[in-house]
CSV table of C-alpha atoms in Angstrom, one decimal:
chain,number,residue,atom,x,y,z
A,692,MET,CA,-13.4,-24.0,17.1
A,693,ASN,CA,-16.2,-21.5,17.4
A,694,ASP,CA,-16.2,-18.7,20.0
A,695,PHE,CA,-18.9,-19.0,22.6
A,696,SER,CA,-19.6,-17.1,25.9
A,697,ARG,CA,-22.2,-15.5,28.0
A,698,ARG,CA,-22.3,-12.4,25.7
A,699,GLY,CA,-19.9,-13.7,23.0
A,700,LEU,CA,-16.8,-12.4,24.8
A,701,LEU,CA,-14.8,-15.5,25.9
A,702,LYS,CA,-12.6,-16.7,23.0
A,703,ALA,CA,-12.1,-20.4,22.6
A,704,THR,CA,-8.4,-20.0,23.4
A,705,ALA,CA,-7.0,-17.0,25.3
A,706,ALA,CA,-3.7,-15.6,24.1
A,707,ALA,CA,-1.5,-16.1,27.2
A,708,GLY,CA,1.2,-13.8,25.7
A,709,ALA,CA,-1.2,-11.0,24.8
A,710,SER,CA,-0.1,-7.5,25.9
A,711,ALA,CA,-2.0,-5.8,28.6
A,712,VAL,CA,-4.3,-3.0,27.5
A,713,VAL,CA,-2.9,0.5,27.6
A,714,VAL,CA,-5.3,2.9,29.3
A,715,PRO,CA,-4.8,6.5,28.2
A,716,GLY,CA,-3.9,8.6,31.2
A,717,VAL,CA,-3.7,5.6,33.6
A,718,THR,CA,-0.6,4.6,35.4
A,719,ALA,CA,-0.4,1.9,38.1
A,720,VAL,CA,1.5,3.7,40.9
A,721,GLY,CA,1.6,7.3,41.8
A,722,ALA,CA,-1.1,8.4,39.4
A,723,ALA,CA,-3.4,11.3,40.2
A,724,SER,CA,-6.3,10.2,42.3
A,725,ALA,CA,-9.8,10.0,40.8
A,726,SER,CA,-10.9,12.2,43.6
A,727,ALA,CA,-11.6,15.8,43.2
A,728,ALA,CA,-8.6,18.0,44.2
A,729,SER,CA,-8.4,18.7,47.9
A,730,ASN,CA,-9.0,22.4,47.5
A,731,GLU,CA,-12.2,21.9,45.5
A,732,PRO,CA,-15.4,22.9,47.2
A,733,LYS,CA,-17.4,20.0,48.5
A,734,SER,CA,-20.7,21.7,47.5
A,735,VAL,CA,-21.8,24.7,45.5
A,736,ASP,CA,-23.8,27.7,46.4
A,737,HIS,CA,-27.4,28.0,45.4
A,738,GLN,CA,-26.4,30.0,42.3
A,739,PRO,CA,-27.2,29.1,38.7
A,740,THR,CA,-24.7,26.5,37.7
A,741,GLN,CA,-23.2,25.8,34.2
A,742,LEU,CA,-22.4,22.4,32.8
A,743,THR,CA,-18.7,21.6,32.6
A,744,GLY,CA,-16.7,18.7,31.1
A,745,ARG,CA,-17.0,17.4,27.6
A,746,ILE,CA,-20.5,18.2,26.5
A,747,VAL,CA,-22.3,16.6,23.7
A,748,ARG,CA,-25.7,17.9,22.4
A,749,PRO,CA,-28.1,16.7,19.7
A,750,ASN,CA,-26.6,18.9,17.0
A,751,ASP,CA,-23.1,17.9,17.6
A,752,PRO,CA,-21.5,15.5,15.1
A,753,GLY,CA,-20.6,12.9,17.7
A,754,TYR,CA,-24.1,12.7,19.2
A,755,THR,CA,-25.2,9.4,17.8
A,756,ASP,CA,-22.1,7.6,19.0
A,757,ALA,CA,-22.4,9.3,22.3
A,758,ARG,CA,-26.0,8.4,23.0
A,759,LEU,CA,-25.9,4.7,21.9
A,760,GLY,CA,-25.3,2.0,24.5
A,761,TRP,CA,-23.9,-1.5,24.1
A,762,ASP,CA,-27.3,-3.1,23.8
A,763,GLN,CA,-28.8,-1.4,20.8
A,764,LEU,CA,-32.2,-2.9,21.5
A,765,PHE,CA,-32.7,0.3,23.4
A,766,SER,CA,-32.4,3.8,21.8
A,767,HIS,CA,-32.7,7.0,23.7
A,768,TYR,CA,-32.3,10.7,22.8
A,769,PRO,CA,-31.0,12.7,25.7
A,770,LEU,CA,-31.1,16.5,25.8
A,771,VAL,CA,-27.4,16.6,26.7
A,772,ILE,CA,-24.6,14.2,27.6
A,773,VAL,CA,-21.8,15.4,29.9
A,774,PHE,CA,-18.6,13.3,29.9
A,775,ALA,CA,-17.2,14.3,33.3
A,776,GLN,CA,-13.4,15.0,33.4
A,777,ASN,CA,-13.2,15.3,37.1
A,778,THR,CA,-15.5,15.2,40.2
A,779,GLN,CA,-16.4,18.9,40.0
A,780,ASP,CA,-17.9,18.3,36.6
A,781,VAL,CA,-20.2,15.7,38.2
A,782,VAL,CA,-21.1,18.1,41.0
A,783,ASN,CA,-22.0,20.8,38.4
A,784,ALA,CA,-24.0,18.4,36.3
A,785,LEU,CA,-26.1,17.1,39.2
A,786,THR,CA,-26.7,20.7,40.4
A,787,TRP,CA,-27.6,21.8,36.9
A,788,ALA,CA,-30.1,19.0,36.5
A,789,ARG,CA,-31.8,19.8,39.8
A,790,GLN,CA,-31.8,23.6,39.2
A,791,ASN,CA,-33.4,23.1,35.7
A,792,ASN,CA,-35.8,20.3,36.7
A,793,VAL,CA,-34.3,17.9,34.1
A,794,ALA,CA,-34.4,14.1,34.4
A,795,LEU,CA,-31.0,12.5,34.7
A,796,ARG,CA,-29.2,9.2,34.4
A,797,VAL,CA,-25.7,8.0,35.3
A,798,ARG,CA,-23.6,6.0,32.9
A,799,SER,CA,-20.2,4.4,32.8
A,800,GLY,CA,-19.7,1.3,30.6
A,801,ARG,CA,-23.1,1.6,28.7
A,802,HIS,CA,-24.0,-2.0,29.6
A,803,ALA,CA,-27.3,-1.2,31.5
A,804,LEU,CA,-29.2,-4.2,30.2
A,805,GLU,CA,-32.6,-2.5,30.0
A,806,GLY,CA,-31.3,0.9,28.8
A,807,TRP,CA,-31.9,2.6,32.2
A,808,SER,CA,-28.6,4.5,32.1
A,809,ASN,CA,-30.0,6.7,29.3
A,810,VAL,CA,-33.1,8.9,29.1
A,811,ASP,CA,-35.0,10.8,26.5
A,812,ASN,CA,-35.0,14.6,26.8
A,813,GLY,CA,-32.8,14.5,29.9
A,814,LEU,CA,-29.3,14.7,31.1
A,815,VAL,CA,-26.9,11.7,30.9
A,816,ILE,CA,-23.9,12.1,33.3
A,817,ASP,CA,-21.2,9.9,31.8
A,818,ILE,CA,-18.3,9.0,34.1
A,819,SER,CA,-16.4,6.8,31.6
A,820,GLU,CA,-13.5,9.3,31.3
A,821,LEU,CA,-12.7,9.3,35.0
A,822,LYS,CA,-9.8,6.7,34.5
A,823,SER,CA,-7.1,7.5,37.0
A,824,VAL,CA,-5.5,4.8,39.2
A,825,ASP,CA,-3.5,4.9,42.4
A,826,ILE,CA,-2.1,1.6,43.8
A,827,ASP,CA,-0.4,1.2,47.1
A,828,THR,CA,1.4,-2.1,46.6
A,829,ALA,CA,2.5,-2.3,50.2
A,830,SER,CA,-1.1,-2.1,51.7
A,831,HIS,CA,-2.8,-3.7,48.6
A,832,ILE,CA,-5.2,-0.7,48.4
A,833,ALA,CA,-6.1,0.6,45.0
A,834,THR,CA,-8.2,3.7,44.3
A,835,VAL,CA,-9.5,4.0,40.8
A,836,GLY,CA,-11.7,6.3,38.8
A,837,SER,CA,-15.2,5.1,38.3
A,838,GLY,CA,-14.7,5.3,34.5
A,839,LEU,CA,-12.5,2.3,34.2
A,840,ASN,CA,-14.0,-0.7,32.5
A,841,GLN,CA,-13.2,-4.2,33.7
A,842,LEU,CA,-10.5,-4.9,31.1
A,843,GLU,CA,-8.7,-1.7,32.0
A,844,ALA,CA,-8.9,-2.5,35.7
A,845,VAL,CA,-7.8,-6.2,35.4
A,846,THR,CA,-4.8,-5.5,33.1
A,847,THR,CA,-3.6,-2.5,35.1
A,848,LEU,CA,-3.7,-4.3,38.4
A,849,ALA,CA,-2.2,-7.4,36.8
A,850,LYS,CA,1.0,-5.4,35.9
A,851,GLN,CA,1.6,-5.3,39.6
A,852,ASP,CA,0.6,-9.0,40.1
A,853,LEU,CA,-2.6,-7.8,41.8
A,854,ALA,CA,-6.3,-8.6,41.3
A,855,VAL,CA,-9.8,-7.8,42.3
A,856,THR,CA,-13.0,-9.7,41.4
A,857,THR,CA,-14.6,-8.6,38.1
A,858,GLY,CA,-17.0,-10.1,35.6
A,859,THR,CA,-15.7,-11.7,32.3
A,860,GLU,CA,-16.8,-8.9,29.9
A,861,GLY,CA,-14.0,-6.4,29.6
A,862,SER,CA,-16.1,-3.5,28.2
A,863,VAL,CA,-18.5,-3.5,31.2
A,864,GLY,CA,-17.9,-0.6,33.6
A,865,LEU,CA,-16.1,-1.6,36.7
A,866,ALA,CA,-18.2,0.7,38.9
A,867,GLY,CA,-21.5,-0.7,37.6
A,868,ALA,CA,-20.4,-4.3,38.0
A,869,THR,CA,-19.1,-3.7,41.6
A,870,LEU,CA,-22.0,-1.6,42.8
A,871,GLY,CA,-24.5,-4.3,41.8
A,872,GLY,CA,-22.5,-7.1,43.4
A,873,GLY,CA,-20.0,-8.2,40.8
A,874,PHE,CA,-18.9,-11.8,40.1
A,875,GLY,CA,-16.7,-13.7,37.8
A,876,PHE,CA,-13.9,-16.3,37.7
A,877,LEU,CA,-12.3,-15.0,40.9
A,878,THR,CA,-15.5,-14.8,43.0
A,879,ARG,CA,-15.1,-18.1,44.9
A,880,TRP,CA,-11.5,-17.1,45.8
A,881,LEU,CA,-11.9,-13.3,46.5
A,882,GLY,CA,-15.6,-13.0,47.1
A,883,MET,CA,-17.9,-10.6,45.3
A,884,ALA,CA,-16.5,-7.5,43.7
A,885,CYS,CA,-18.5,-5.4,46.2
A,886,ASP,CA,-16.9,-7.4,49.1
A,887,ARG,CA,-13.5,-5.9,48.1
A,888,LEU,CA,-14.9,-2.3,48.0
A,889,VAL,CA,-13.6,-0.5,51.1
A,890,GLY,CA,-14.4,3.1,50.2
A,891,ALA,CA,-16.0,5.3,47.6
A,892,GLU,CA,-16.2,9.0,46.7
A,893,ILE,CA,-19.8,9.9,45.7
A,894,VAL,CA,-21.7,13.0,44.6
A,895,VAL,CA,-25.1,13.2,46.4
A,896,PRO,CA,-27.9,15.8,46.4
A,897,SER,CA,-27.6,18.7,48.9
A,898,GLY,CA,-30.3,21.0,49.9
A,899,SER,CA,-33.1,21.9,47.5
A,900,ASP,CA,-31.1,22.1,44.3
A,901,CYS,CA,-27.4,21.6,45.0
A,902,ALA,CA,-24.8,18.7,45.2
A,903,LYS,CA,-21.9,17.8,47.3
A,904,VAL,CA,-19.1,15.3,47.5
A,905,ILE,CA,-18.9,12.9,50.4
A,906,ARG,CA,-16.8,9.8,51.3
A,907,ALA,CA,-18.3,6.5,52.2
A,908,ASP,CA,-16.1,4.0,54.0
A,909,LEU,CA,-16.0,2.0,57.3
A,910,LYS,CA,-15.5,5.3,59.3
A,911,ASP,CA,-17.5,7.8,57.4
A,912,ASN,CA,-21.0,7.2,56.1
A,913,SER,CA,-20.6,3.5,56.7
A,914,ASP,CA,-24.3,2.9,56.1
A,915,LEU,CA,-23.9,4.3,52.6
A,916,LEU,CA,-20.9,2.0,52.0
A,917,TRP,CA,-23.1,-1.0,53.0
A,918,ALA,CA,-25.7,0.1,50.5
A,919,LEU,CA,-23.2,0.7,47.7
A,920,ARG,CA,-22.0,-2.9,48.1
A,921,GLY,CA,-24.8,-4.4,46.1
A,922,ALA,CA,-27.4,-1.7,45.6
A,923,GLY,CA,-25.3,1.3,44.5
A,924,ASN,CA,-26.2,1.6,40.8
A,925,GLY,CA,-28.0,4.9,40.3
A,926,ASN,CA,-29.8,4.8,43.6
A,927,PHE,CA,-28.0,7.1,46.0
A,928,GLY,CA,-25.7,9.3,44.1
A,929,ILE,CA,-22.9,9.3,41.5
A,930,VAL,CA,-19.8,7.3,42.5
A,931,THR,CA,-16.7,9.0,41.1
A,932,SER,CA,-14.0,6.8,42.6
A,933,LEU,CA,-13.8,3.4,44.2
A,934,THR,CA,-11.2,2.1,46.7
A,935,TYR,CA,-10.6,-1.7,46.8
A,936,LYS,CA,-8.6,-4.1,48.9
A,937,VAL,CA,-6.8,-6.0,46.1
A,938,ALA,CA,-5.1,-9.4,46.3
A,939,PRO,CA,-1.8,-10.7,45.1
A,940,LEU,CA,-2.1,-12.9,42.0
A,941,LYS,CA,0.9,-13.9,39.9
A,942,SER,CA,-0.6,-16.5,37.6
A,943,VAL,CA,-3.7,-18.5,36.7
A,944,THR,CA,-4.5,-21.6,34.8
A,945,TYR,CA,-7.3,-21.1,32.2
A,946,LEU,CA,-9.0,-24.2,31.0
A,947,GLN,CA,-11.7,-24.8,28.4
A,948,ALA,CA,-13.6,-28.0,27.6
A,949,THR,CA,-16.1,-28.3,24.7
A,950,TRP,CA,-18.7,-31.0,24.0
A,951,ASN,CA,-20.4,-31.1,20.6
A,952,GLY,CA,-24.2,-31.3,20.8
A,953,LEU,CA,-26.5,-31.5,23.8
A,954,GLY,CA,-26.7,-35.3,24.2
A,955,ASP,CA,-24.6,-35.3,27.4
A,956,LEU,CA,-26.2,-32.2,28.9
A,957,GLU,CA,-27.9,-34.0,31.8
A,958,GLY,CA,-24.7,-35.7,33.0
A,959,ILE,CA,-22.5,-32.7,32.4
A,960,PHE,CA,-24.8,-30.2,34.2
A,961,ASP,CA,-25.4,-32.5,37.1
A,962,ALA,CA,-21.7,-33.2,37.6
A,963,TRP,CA,-20.9,-29.5,37.3
A,964,GLN,CA,-23.5,-28.4,39.9
A,965,ARG,CA,-22.3,-31.1,42.3
A,966,THR,CA,-18.6,-30.3,41.8
A,967,ALA,CA,-17.9,-26.7,40.9
A,968,PRO,CA,-19.6,-24.9,43.9
A,969,PHE,CA,-17.7,-27.2,46.4
A,970,ALA,CA,-14.3,-27.3,44.8
A,971,ASP,CA,-11.1,-25.6,46.0
A,972,ASP,CA,-12.0,-21.9,46.5
A,973,ARG,CA,-9.3,-20.9,44.0
A,974,LEU,CA,-11.4,-22.5,41.2
A,975,GLY,CA,-13.9,-20.4,39.3
A,976,THR,CA,-16.1,-22.0,36.6
A,977,GLN,CA,-18.7,-21.0,34.1
A,978,LEU,CA,-20.8,-23.5,32.2
A,979,GLU,CA,-22.5,-22.3,29.0
A,980,ILE,CA,-25.0,-24.3,26.9
A,981,HIS,CA,-25.6,-23.4,23.3
A,982,ARG,CA,-27.9,-25.0,20.8
A,983,LYS,CA,-25.0,-27.0,19.3
A,984,GLN,CA,-22.3,-27.1,22.0
A,985,ILE,CA,-21.7,-27.2,25.7
A,986,VAL,CA,-18.6,-25.2,26.9
A,987,LEU,CA,-17.0,-25.2,30.3
A,988,PHE,CA,-14.6,-22.4,31.2
A,989,ALA,CA,-12.5,-22.5,34.4
A,990,VAL,CA,-9.8,-20.3,36.0
A,991,LEU,CA,-7.6,-21.7,38.8
A,992,ALA,CA,-5.8,-19.0,40.7
A,993,GLU,CA,-2.1,-19.8,41.5
A,994,GLY,CA,-2.6,-23.4,40.2
A,995,THR,CA,-1.5,-25.7,37.4
A,996,PRO,CA,-3.4,-27.4,34.6
A,997,GLU,CA,-3.0,-30.7,36.3
A,998,GLU,CA,-4.6,-29.4,39.5
A,999,ALA,CA,-7.5,-27.9,37.5
A,1000,LYS,CA,-8.1,-31.1,35.5
A,1001,GLN,CA,-8.1,-33.1,38.7
A,1002,MET,CA,-10.6,-30.8,40.4
A,1003,LEU,CA,-12.9,-31.0,37.3
A,1004,ALA,CA,-12.4,-34.7,36.7
A,1005,PRO,CA,-16.1,-35.6,37.5
A,1006,ILE,CA,-17.1,-33.3,34.6
A,1007,LEU,CA,-14.3,-33.9,32.2
A,1008,SER,CA,-14.7,-37.7,32.5
A,1009,ILE,CA,-18.1,-37.4,30.7
A,1010,ASP,CA,-17.7,-38.5,27.1
A,1011,SER,CA,-14.6,-37.1,25.4
A,1012,PRO,CA,-14.6,-33.2,25.4
A,1013,GLN,CA,-12.0,-31.2,23.7
A,1014,VAL,CA,-9.8,-29.8,26.5
A,1015,SER,CA,-7.2,-27.0,26.4
A,1016,ALA,CA,-5.3,-25.3,29.2
A,1017,GLN,CA,-2.8,-22.6,29.6
A,1018,VAL,CA,-1.0,-20.7,32.3
A,1019,GLY,CA,-0.3,-17.0,32.3
A,1020,ASN,CA,-0.6,-13.6,34.0
A,1021,TRP,CA,-4.2,-12.9,34.8
A,1022,GLY,CA,-4.2,-9.7,32.8
A,1023,ASP,CA,-2.9,-11.4,29.7
A,1024,ILE,CA,-5.3,-14.3,30.0
A,1025,TYR,CA,-8.3,-11.9,30.6
A,1026,ALA,CA,-7.3,-9.7,27.6
A,1027,GLY,CA,-6.9,-12.8,25.4
A,1028,PHE,CA,-10.5,-14.0,25.8
A,1029,GLN,CA,-12.2,-10.7,24.9
A,1030,THR,CA,-14.0,-10.2,21.6
A,1031,PRO,CA,-14.3,-6.7,20.0
A,1032,ILE,CA,-17.7,-5.1,20.5
A,1033,GLN,CA,-18.1,-4.6,16.7
A,1034,ASN,CA,-18.1,-8.4,16.3
A,1035,GLU,CA,-21.0,-8.9,18.7
A,1036,PRO,CA,-24.7,-8.9,18.0
A,1037,ALA,CA,-26.4,-5.6,18.3
A,1038,ASN,CA,-29.4,-6.7,20.4
A,1039,TRP,CA,-29.5,-8.6,23.7
A,1040,LYS,CA,-32.0,-9.9,26.2
A,1041,PHE,CA,-31.4,-11.7,29.5
A,1042,ASN,CA,-33.2,-13.0,32.6
A,1043,SER,CA,-31.4,-13.7,35.9
A,1044,GLN,CA,-31.8,-16.0,38.8
A,1045,PHE,CA,-29.9,-17.5,41.7
A,1046,THR,CA,-30.3,-21.1,42.7
A,1047,ASN,CA,-29.8,-22.6,46.2
A,1048,LYS,CA,-30.4,-26.3,45.4
A,1049,PRO,CA,-29.2,-28.5,42.6
A,1050,PHE,CA,-31.4,-28.5,39.5
A,1051,PRO,CA,-33.5,-31.7,39.3
A,1052,LYS,CA,-33.6,-33.6,36.0
A,1053,LYS,CA,-36.8,-31.8,35.0
A,1054,ALA,CA,-35.1,-28.4,35.2
A,1055,ILE,CA,-32.1,-29.7,33.1
A,1056,SER,CA,-34.6,-31.0,30.5
A,1057,VAL,CA,-36.2,-27.5,30.4
A,1058,ILE,CA,-32.8,-26.1,29.5
A,1059,ALA,CA,-32.2,-28.7,26.8
A,1060,SER,CA,-35.6,-28.1,25.3
A,1061,PHE,CA,-35.3,-24.3,25.1
A,1062,MET,CA,-31.6,-24.4,23.9
A,1063,GLN,CA,-32.5,-26.7,21.0
A,1064,ASP,CA,-35.1,-24.1,20.0
A,1065,ALA,CA,-32.8,-21.0,20.6
A,1066,PRO,CA,-33.4,-18.2,18.2
A,1067,THR,CA,-29.7,-17.7,17.2
A,1068,ASP,CA,-26.3,-19.3,17.7
A,1069,ASP,CA,-25.4,-16.4,19.9
A,1070,SER,CA,-28.1,-17.4,22.4
A,1071,ASN,CA,-27.0,-19.4,25.4
A,1072,PHE,CA,-27.8,-20.6,29.0
A,1073,PHE,CA,-25.0,-19.3,31.2
A,1074,THR,CA,-24.1,-20.4,34.7
A,1075,GLN,CA,-21.6,-19.3,37.3
A,1076,ALA,CA,-20.6,-21.4,40.3
A,1077,PHE,CA,-20.8,-19.8,43.7
A,1078,GLY,CA,-19.8,-21.0,47.2
A,1079,GLY,CA,-16.3,-20.5,48.6
A,1080,ALA,CA,-15.6,-16.9,49.6
A,1081,VAL,CA,-19.1,-15.7,48.5
A,1082,ARG,CA,-20.5,-17.2,51.8
A,1083,ARG,CA,-18.3,-14.8,53.9
A,1084,SER,CA,-19.4,-11.2,54.2
A,1085,PRO,CA,-16.7,-8.5,54.5
A,1086,ARG,CA,-16.3,-6.3,57.5
A,1087,GLY,CA,-19.2,-3.8,57.5
A,1088,GLY,CA,-21.5,-6.2,55.6
A,1089,THR,CA,-23.1,-5.7,52.2
A,1090,ALA,CA,-26.6,-5.2,50.7
A,1091,PHE,CA,-25.9,-8.2,48.4
A,1092,PRO,CA,-28.1,-11.0,49.9
A,1093,HIS,CA,-27.4,-14.1,47.8
A,1094,ARG,CA,-24.7,-15.5,49.9
A,1095,ASN,CA,-26.1,-19.1,50.0
A,1096,ALA,CA,-26.5,-19.5,46.3
A,1097,LEU,CA,-25.2,-22.7,44.8
A,1098,PHE,CA,-24.9,-21.0,41.4
A,1099,TYR,CA,-26.2,-18.1,39.3
A,1100,SER,CA,-27.7,-18.6,35.8
A,1101,GLU,CA,-29.3,-16.7,33.0
A,1102,PRO,CA,-30.7,-17.4,29.6
A,1103,GLY,CA,-29.6,-14.9,27.1
A,1104,ALA,CA,-30.4,-14.1,23.4
A,1105,GLY,CA,-28.2,-12.1,21.0
A,1106,TRP,CA,-29.3,-11.1,17.5
A,1107,GLY,CA,-29.0,-8.5,14.9
A,1108,THR,CA,-26.0,-6.7,13.2
A,1109,ARG,CA,-24.5,-3.5,14.7
A,1110,GLY,CA,-24.9,-0.4,12.6
A,1111,THR,CA,-28.0,-1.6,10.7
A,1112,GLN,CA,-31.7,-1.3,11.6
A,1113,PRO,CA,-32.8,-0.5,15.2
A,1114,GLY,CA,-33.5,-3.5,17.4
A,1115,VAL,CA,-37.2,-2.8,17.5
A,1116,CYS,CA,-37.4,-3.2,13.7
A,1117,ASP,CA,-35.5,-6.5,13.6
A,1118,PRO,CA,-37.8,-9.4,12.7
A,1119,LEU,CA,-36.0,-11.6,15.2
A,1120,THR,CA,-36.8,-9.3,18.1
A,1121,SER,CA,-40.2,-10.6,18.9
A,1122,GLN,CA,-39.0,-14.2,18.7
A,1123,ALA,CA,-36.0,-13.6,20.9
A,1124,GLN,CA,-38.1,-11.7,23.5
A,1125,ALA,CA,-40.7,-14.4,23.7
A,1126,TRP,CA,-38.1,-17.1,23.9
A,1127,ILE,CA,-36.4,-15.4,26.9
A,1128,ALA,CA,-39.8,-14.8,28.7
A,1129,GLU,CA,-41.0,-18.4,28.3
A,1130,PHE,CA,-37.6,-19.8,29.2
A,1131,ALA,CA,-37.4,-17.7,32.4
A,1132,GLN,CA,-41.0,-18.6,33.3
A,1133,ALA,CA,-40.2,-22.3,32.9
A,1134,LEU,CA,-37.2,-22.1,35.3
A,1135,LEU,CA,-39.0,-19.9,37.9
A,1136,PRO,CA,-39.8,-22.8,40.2
A,1137,TYR,CA,-36.0,-23.6,40.5
A,1138,GLY,CA,-34.8,-20.1,41.4
A,1139,ASN,CA,-34.4,-18.1,44.5
A,1140,GLY,CA,-33.9,-14.4,43.8
A,1141,ALA,CA,-32.5,-12.4,40.9
A,1142,TYR,CA,-29.5,-10.2,40.1
A,1143,VAL,CA,-29.9,-6.4,40.0
A,1144,ASN,CA,-27.2,-6.1,37.3
A,1145,VAL,CA,-29.3,-8.3,35.0
A,1146,PRO,CA,-32.7,-6.9,35.8
A,1147,ASN,CA,-35.9,-8.9,35.2
A,1148,VAL,CA,-38.4,-6.5,33.7
A,1149,GLY,CA,-42.0,-7.2,34.6
A,1150,MET,CA,-41.1,-9.1,37.8
A,1151,GLN,CA,-43.8,-8.4,40.4
A,1152,GLU,CA,-41.6,-8.5,43.5
A,1153,TRP,CA,-38.3,-7.3,42.2
A,1154,GLU,CA,-37.4,-5.5,45.4
A,1155,THR,CA,-37.1,-8.7,47.4
A,1156,ALA,CA,-35.8,-10.7,44.4
A,1157,TYR,CA,-32.8,-8.4,44.2
A,1158,TRP,CA,-32.2,-7.5,47.9
A,1159,GLY,CA,-34.3,-9.9,50.0
A,1160,SER,CA,-34.8,-8.6,53.6
A,1161,ASN,CA,-32.3,-5.7,53.0
A,1162,PHE,CA,-34.8,-3.7,51.0
A,1163,ASP,CA,-36.4,-1.8,54.0
A,1164,ARG,CA,-32.9,-0.8,55.2
A,1165,LEU,CA,-32.0,0.4,51.7
A,1166,ARG,CA,-35.1,2.6,51.6
A,1167,ARG,CA,-34.1,4.2,54.9
A,1168,ILE,CA,-30.6,4.9,53.6
A,1169,LYS,CA,-32.1,6.3,50.4
A,1170,ALA,CA,-34.2,8.7,52.5
A,1171,LYS,CA,-31.1,9.9,54.3
A,1172,TYR,CA,-28.9,10.6,51.2
A,1173,ASP,CA,-31.5,11.2,48.5
A,1174,PRO,CA,-34.7,12.2,50.3
A,1175,GLN,CA,-36.2,13.9,47.2
A,1176,ASN,CA,-35.6,10.8,45.1
A,1177,VAL,CA,-33.4,12.6,42.5
A,1178,PHE,CA,-32.0,9.3,41.4
A,1179,GLN,CA,-34.8,7.2,40.0
A,1180,TYR,CA,-35.5,4.8,37.2
A,1181,ASP,CA,-37.9,1.9,36.5
A,1182,GLN,CA,-36.6,-0.3,39.3
A,1183,SER,CA,-34.8,2.2,41.5
A,1184,ILE,CA,-35.0,2.2,45.3
A,1185,PRO,CA,-37.6,4.7,46.6
A,1186,PRO,CA,-36.9,6.6,49.9
A,1187,ALA,CA,-38.7,5.4,53.0
A,1188,SER,CA,-40.8,8.5,53.1
A,1189,CYS,CA,-42.5,7.7,49.8
């Protein structure tokens, strides 16, 4: 059976007995905090500051690997890359950039889908090596370094039979996913990833050319915590650690159903959109349409295959799909459906939207038409069921506005071979870009908002598409914590004073 997924990362069958990933320097309980040491200064004097940490410059042998992101459609050449080893390295890097008037970007998992975590001739502050973990199993509070990726977070927590919402792609940075909202198989049960965020350590600008470390939680800087929950990617500062309220999770059922061809698409999609968002909150589902197959993935928290099949019966009863199911530890299941990055296409393009009402037949026919003409087998139309816990905001609220969405969807195209020609030179690039643009335009009448973690370039009103009526409040918070607009990129939040 072929492997298909949103970005080619869900294997057809997860290995339930797979070993959890070993994270260098990470232990589950009693590990050093990701936070700066308690005796570190919380800001620096207005004196010339030197860069610290693991520093990579253009003449260094590891520069090419250090500068490239996951999506090789985008290629940038920064002046210097700082791999922070602790919070003080981040303070020094931000201060240095301000003192030297150098553009900067913040990076963790390198999955910024429009390349905005990198910059030509500027400073990239990479936090991917901040990987410490401290778990209090009694209170179900976990504080983790912002350098963990989702695979590392899932498998480390799962060793303690604990979980937090993440997306399905293990190599994506946990911080980036959470700060933009964050959703996946556990969303309907545990809420958005940002809903589980109860605190963060963040480095913000201070004075005319300095930086300082502050804490954002429900007691201190609670307005900033609200903003970080859904709008925190590269807008207000550099998050160096995240504190989550995690949930007990001993086992899950992982189910996959596959239909060959697109002949049953209308019935399958309609049954899915009228079933999955209203099922038991423990059930999370993703439906993926490819040009030759339709694949349903489902995870049922603390449930059996029999329960999962019963909940999904309206969908599984259509035609005769190939169905497989297995039960296991969430960390083992999650690790089992990952695909190595080197086996993925080099170039990717996506477009995002949320939907509040079921797609009519016309919208489903649009999907069928475009998928039959998809540029590659790696292209797909991906959906994620919402409902359940997504409709409940956590204490303190969040900047994520799409609580009433029925489901999320995105067309995506993948093409090219890693390590060969740059994406801009690939003959498929123009075809894939045009396909996505036309597909997105055709579905526009059926959407209601977009997802900031999957940005839509060229969108006229991206501010309200991502954050709805929250945008004005976000601008006021931006003016409070970053009044000089130090953190800016193509679709960043400007301060209210601008």
